[in-house]
CSV table of C-alpha atoms in Angstrom, one decimal:
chain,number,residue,atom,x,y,z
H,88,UNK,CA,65.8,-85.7,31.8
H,89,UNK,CA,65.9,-87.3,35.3
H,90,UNK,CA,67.2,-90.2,36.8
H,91,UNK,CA,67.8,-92.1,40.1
H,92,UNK,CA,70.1,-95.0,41.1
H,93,UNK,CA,69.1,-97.0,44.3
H,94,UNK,CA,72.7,-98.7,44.6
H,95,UNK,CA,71.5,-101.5,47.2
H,96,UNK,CA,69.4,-104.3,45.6
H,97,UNK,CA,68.3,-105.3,49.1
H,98,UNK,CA,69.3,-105.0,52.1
H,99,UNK,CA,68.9,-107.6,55.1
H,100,UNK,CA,69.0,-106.4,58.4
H,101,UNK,CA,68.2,-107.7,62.2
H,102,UNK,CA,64.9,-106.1,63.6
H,103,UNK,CA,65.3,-103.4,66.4
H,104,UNK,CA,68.6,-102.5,63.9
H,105,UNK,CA,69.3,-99.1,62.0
H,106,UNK,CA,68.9,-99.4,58.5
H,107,UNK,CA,69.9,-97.1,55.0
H,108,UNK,CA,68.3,-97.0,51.9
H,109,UNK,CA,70.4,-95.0,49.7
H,110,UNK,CA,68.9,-92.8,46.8
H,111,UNK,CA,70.7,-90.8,44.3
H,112,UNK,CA,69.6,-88.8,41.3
H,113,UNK,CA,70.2,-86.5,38.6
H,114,UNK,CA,68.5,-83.6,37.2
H,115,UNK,CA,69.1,-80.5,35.2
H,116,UNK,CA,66.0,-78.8,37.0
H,117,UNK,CA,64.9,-78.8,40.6
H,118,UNK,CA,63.0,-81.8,41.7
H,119,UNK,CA,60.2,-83.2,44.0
H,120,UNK,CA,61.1,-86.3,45.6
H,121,UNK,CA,59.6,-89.3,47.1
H,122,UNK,CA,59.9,-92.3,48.7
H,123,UNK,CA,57.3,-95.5,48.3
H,124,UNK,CA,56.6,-98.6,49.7
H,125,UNK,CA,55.5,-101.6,48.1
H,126,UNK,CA,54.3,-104.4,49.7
H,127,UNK,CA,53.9,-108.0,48.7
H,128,UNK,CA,51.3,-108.4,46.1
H,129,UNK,CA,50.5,-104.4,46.9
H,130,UNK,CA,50.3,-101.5,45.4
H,131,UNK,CA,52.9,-98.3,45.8
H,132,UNK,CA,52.0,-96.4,48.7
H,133,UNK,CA,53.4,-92.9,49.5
H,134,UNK,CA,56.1,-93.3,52.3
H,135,UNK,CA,57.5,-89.6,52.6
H,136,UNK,CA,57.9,-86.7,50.1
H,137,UNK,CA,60.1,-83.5,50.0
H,138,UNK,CA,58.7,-80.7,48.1
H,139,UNK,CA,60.6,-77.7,49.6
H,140,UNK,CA,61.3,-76.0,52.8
H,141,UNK,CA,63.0,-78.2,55.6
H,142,UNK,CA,65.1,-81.0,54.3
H,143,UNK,CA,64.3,-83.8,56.7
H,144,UNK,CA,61.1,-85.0,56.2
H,145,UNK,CA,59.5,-87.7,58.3
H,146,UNK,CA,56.8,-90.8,57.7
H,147,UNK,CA,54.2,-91.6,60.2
H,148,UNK,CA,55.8,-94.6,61.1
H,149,UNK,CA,59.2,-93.5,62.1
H,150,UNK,CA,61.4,-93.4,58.5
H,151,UNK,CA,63.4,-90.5,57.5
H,152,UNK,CA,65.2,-89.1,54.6
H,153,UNK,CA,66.9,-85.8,54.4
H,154,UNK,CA,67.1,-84.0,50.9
H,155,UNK,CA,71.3,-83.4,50.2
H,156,UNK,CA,71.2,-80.9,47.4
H,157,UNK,CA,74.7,-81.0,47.2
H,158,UNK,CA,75.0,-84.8,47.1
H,159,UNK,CA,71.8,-84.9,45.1
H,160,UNK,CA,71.0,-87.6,47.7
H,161,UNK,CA,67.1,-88.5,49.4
H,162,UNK,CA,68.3,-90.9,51.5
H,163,UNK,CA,66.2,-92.6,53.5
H,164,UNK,CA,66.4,-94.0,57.3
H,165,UNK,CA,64.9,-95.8,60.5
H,166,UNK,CA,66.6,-96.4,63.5
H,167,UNK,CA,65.2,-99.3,64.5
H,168,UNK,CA,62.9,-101.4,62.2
H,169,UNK,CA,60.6,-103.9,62.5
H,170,UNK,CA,59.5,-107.0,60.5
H,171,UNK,CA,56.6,-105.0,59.4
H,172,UNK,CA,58.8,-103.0,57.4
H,173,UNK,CA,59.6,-105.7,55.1
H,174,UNK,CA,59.1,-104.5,51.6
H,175,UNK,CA,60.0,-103.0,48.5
H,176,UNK,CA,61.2,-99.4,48.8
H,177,UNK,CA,61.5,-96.9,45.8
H,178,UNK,CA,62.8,-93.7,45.7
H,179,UNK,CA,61.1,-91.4,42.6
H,180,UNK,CA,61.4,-87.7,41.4
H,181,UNK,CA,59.3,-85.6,39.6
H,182,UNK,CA,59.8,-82.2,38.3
H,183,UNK,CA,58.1,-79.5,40.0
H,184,UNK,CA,55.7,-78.6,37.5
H,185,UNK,CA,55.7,-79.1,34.0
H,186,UNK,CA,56.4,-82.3,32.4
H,187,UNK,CA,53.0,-83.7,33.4
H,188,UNK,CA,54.3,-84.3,37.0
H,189,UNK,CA,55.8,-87.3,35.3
H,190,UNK,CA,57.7,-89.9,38.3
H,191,UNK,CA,60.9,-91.1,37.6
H,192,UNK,CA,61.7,-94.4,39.8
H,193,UNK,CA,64.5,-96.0,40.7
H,194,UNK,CA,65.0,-99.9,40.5
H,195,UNK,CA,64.3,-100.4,43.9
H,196,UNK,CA,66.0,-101.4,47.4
H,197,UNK,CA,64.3,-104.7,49.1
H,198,UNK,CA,64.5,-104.5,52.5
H,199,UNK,CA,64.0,-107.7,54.3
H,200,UNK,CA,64.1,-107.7,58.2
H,201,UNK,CA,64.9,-110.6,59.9
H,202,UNK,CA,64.3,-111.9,63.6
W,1319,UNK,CA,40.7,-91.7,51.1
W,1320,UNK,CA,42.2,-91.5,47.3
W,1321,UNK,CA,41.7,-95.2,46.4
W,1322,UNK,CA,42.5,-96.6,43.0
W,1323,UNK,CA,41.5,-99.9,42.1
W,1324,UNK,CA,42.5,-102.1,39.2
W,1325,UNK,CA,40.7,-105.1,37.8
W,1326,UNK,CA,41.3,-108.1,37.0
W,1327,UNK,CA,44.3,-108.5,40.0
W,1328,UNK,CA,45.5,-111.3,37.7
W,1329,UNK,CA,45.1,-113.0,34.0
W,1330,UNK,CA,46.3,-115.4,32.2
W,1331,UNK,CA,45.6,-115.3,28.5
W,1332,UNK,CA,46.8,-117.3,25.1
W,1333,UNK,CA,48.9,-115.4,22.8
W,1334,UNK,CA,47.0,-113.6,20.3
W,1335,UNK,CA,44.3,-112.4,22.3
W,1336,UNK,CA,43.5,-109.3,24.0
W,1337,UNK,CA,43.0,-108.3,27.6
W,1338,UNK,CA,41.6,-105.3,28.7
W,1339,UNK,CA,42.8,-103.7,32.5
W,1340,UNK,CA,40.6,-101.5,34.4
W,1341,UNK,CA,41.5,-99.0,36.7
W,1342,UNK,CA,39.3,-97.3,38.8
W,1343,UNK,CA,39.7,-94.0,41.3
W,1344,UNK,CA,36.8,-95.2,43.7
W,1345,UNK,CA,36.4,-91.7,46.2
W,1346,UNK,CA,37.8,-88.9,44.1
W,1347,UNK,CA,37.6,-87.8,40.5
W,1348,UNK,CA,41.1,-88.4,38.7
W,1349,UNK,CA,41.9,-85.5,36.6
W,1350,UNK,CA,44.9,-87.6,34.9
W,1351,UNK,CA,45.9,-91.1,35.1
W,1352,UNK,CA,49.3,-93.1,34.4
W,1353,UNK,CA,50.0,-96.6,33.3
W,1354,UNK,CA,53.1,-98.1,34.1
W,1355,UNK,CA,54.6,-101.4,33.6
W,1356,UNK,CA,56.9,-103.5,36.2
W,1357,UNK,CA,59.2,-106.2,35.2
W,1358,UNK,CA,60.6,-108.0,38.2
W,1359,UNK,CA,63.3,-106.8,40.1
W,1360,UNK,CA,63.2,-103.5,38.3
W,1361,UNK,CA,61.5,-100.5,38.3
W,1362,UNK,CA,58.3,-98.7,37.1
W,1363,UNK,CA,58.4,-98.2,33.9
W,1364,UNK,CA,56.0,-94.9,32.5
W,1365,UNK,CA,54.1,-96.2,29.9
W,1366,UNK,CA,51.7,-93.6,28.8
W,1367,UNK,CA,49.5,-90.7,30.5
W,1368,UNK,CA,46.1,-89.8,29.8
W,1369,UNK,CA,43.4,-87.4,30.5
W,1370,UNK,CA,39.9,-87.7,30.6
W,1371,UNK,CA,38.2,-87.2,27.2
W,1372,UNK,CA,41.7,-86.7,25.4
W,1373,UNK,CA,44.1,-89.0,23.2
W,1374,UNK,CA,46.5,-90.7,25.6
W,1375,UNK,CA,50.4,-89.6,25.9
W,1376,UNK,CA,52.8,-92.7,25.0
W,1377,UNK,CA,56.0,-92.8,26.4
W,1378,UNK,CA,59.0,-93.4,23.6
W,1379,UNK,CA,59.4,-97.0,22.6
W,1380,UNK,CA,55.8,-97.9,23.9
W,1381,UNK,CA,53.1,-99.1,20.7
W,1382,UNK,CA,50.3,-96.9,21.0
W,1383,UNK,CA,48.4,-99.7,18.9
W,1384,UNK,CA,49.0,-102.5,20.9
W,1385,UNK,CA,48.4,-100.8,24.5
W,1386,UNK,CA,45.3,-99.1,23.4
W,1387,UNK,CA,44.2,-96.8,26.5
W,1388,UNK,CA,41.0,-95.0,27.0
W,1389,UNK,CA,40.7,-92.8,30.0
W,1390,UNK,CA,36.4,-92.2,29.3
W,1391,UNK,CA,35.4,-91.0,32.4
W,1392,UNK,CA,36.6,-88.7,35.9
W,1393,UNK,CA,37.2,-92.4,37.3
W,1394,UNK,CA,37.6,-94.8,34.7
W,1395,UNK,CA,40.7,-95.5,32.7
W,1396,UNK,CA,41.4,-98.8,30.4
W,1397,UNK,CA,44.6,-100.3,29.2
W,1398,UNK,CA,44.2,-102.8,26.3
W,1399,UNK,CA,46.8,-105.0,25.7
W,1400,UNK,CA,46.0,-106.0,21.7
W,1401,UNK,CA,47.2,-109.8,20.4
W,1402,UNK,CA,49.1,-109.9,23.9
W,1403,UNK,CA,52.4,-112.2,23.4
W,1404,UNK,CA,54.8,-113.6,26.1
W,1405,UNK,CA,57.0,-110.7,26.4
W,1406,UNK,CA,53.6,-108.5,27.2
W,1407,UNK,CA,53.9,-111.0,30.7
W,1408,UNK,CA,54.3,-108.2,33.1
W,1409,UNK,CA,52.9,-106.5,36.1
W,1410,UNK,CA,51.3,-103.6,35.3
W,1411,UNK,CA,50.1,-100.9,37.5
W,1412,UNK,CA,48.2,-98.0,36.9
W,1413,UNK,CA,48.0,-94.3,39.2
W,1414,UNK,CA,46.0,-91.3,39.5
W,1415,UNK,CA,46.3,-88.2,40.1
W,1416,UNK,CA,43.3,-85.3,41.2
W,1417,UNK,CA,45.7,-82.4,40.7
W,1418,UNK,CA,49.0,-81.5,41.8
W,1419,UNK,CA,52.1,-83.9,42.3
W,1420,UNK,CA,51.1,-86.5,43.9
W,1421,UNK,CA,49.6,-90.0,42.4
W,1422,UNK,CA,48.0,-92.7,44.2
W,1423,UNK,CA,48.6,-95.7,42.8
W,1424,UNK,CA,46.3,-99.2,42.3
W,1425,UNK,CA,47.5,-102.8,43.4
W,1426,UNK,CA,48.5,-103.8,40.1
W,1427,UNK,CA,47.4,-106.3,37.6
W,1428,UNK,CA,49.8,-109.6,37.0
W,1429,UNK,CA,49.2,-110.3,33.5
W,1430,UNK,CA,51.0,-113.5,32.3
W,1431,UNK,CA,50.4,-114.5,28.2
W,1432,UNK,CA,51.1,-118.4,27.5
């Protein structure tokens, strides 16, 4: 069985400021993991995913998250954000085959920018 | 491309009755499709999985006779919430997937029961 814990509920920060959404889980197997993005009255969109190979993976629109094997953390980051970026965020694991490619999400980090 | 709609975006319904969700892959052929269920300020919660032409996969603690599902075609999967009461209220958002890991997920439907 799988699990993740997003600790931060939401997380307010000033535009053009760095910002951390923090993503832990736990699994008996290796793992995919991802990162999505909800927006308001949206659907879940795909933000980044690591499959295997290098451990920083990067979105289109500047976020981050680095794979911690160790720490069993997916972290994710943007040093500088805008009010665009605004939205739910929810970090999800799946196991690499098997299982029905099942996701396991966290709760969820709301990240609110302000001016 | 990979587009997944879901219909009706919203509903409000009596208790008792049923409402039926449709969700739709509109530019590819989903080999497998998920239902999942939101309640506010928490996650997604995996309700069932189905494939086309097969008997859907329920989750534990989910009724398989009250959230009838019925993936018929490639790009058509239905959720049926049966004598929907208040605690069905819920936002519930379906995915699919053409093979592989990843899903691609529809915009939700906000169902609320009175």
């Amino acid at each position: 069985a799988q699990s993740v814990t997003q600790l931060d509920s939401q997380v307010p920060v000033f535009e053009e400021a760095p910002v951390e959404l923090r993503c832990n889980y736990s699994s008996s197997v290796s793992v995919y993991l991802f990162w999505y993005v909800q927006y308001p009255n949206q659907g879940l969109q795909l933000l980044l995913k690591y499959l295997s190979g290098s451990t920083l993976v990067e979105s289109i629109n500047g976020f981050e998250a680095e794979f911690n094997k160790s720490q069993t953390s997916f972290h994710l980051r943007k040093p500088s954000v805008h009010i665009s970026d605004t939205a739910e965020y929810f970090c999800a694991v799946s196991p690499p085959t098997g299982g029905g490619n099942k996701l396991t999400f966290g709760t969820g980090t709301q990240l609110k920018v302000e001016l | 491309g990979a587009v997944v709609s879901q219909h009706p975006s919203r509903v409000i319904c009596k208790s008792g009755t049923s409402v039926k969700i449709e969700c739709r892959s509109l530019d590819f052929q989903a080999t497998t499709m998920f239902w999942y269920r939101q309640f506010p300020k928490q996650s997604l919660m995996l309700m069932a999985t189905s494939n086309e032409g097969s008997k859907a996969t329920y989750e534990q603690g989910v009724e398989k006779d009250k959230f009838l599902i019925n993936h018929a075609s490639l790009t058509l999967s239905t959720l049926t919430v049966t004598s929907a009461h208040p605690e069905d209220s819920s936002f519930y958002i379906c995915s699919a997937r053409i093979r592989g890991y990843e899903q691609f997920f529809g915009p939700g439907t906000r169902l609320t029961v009175l």
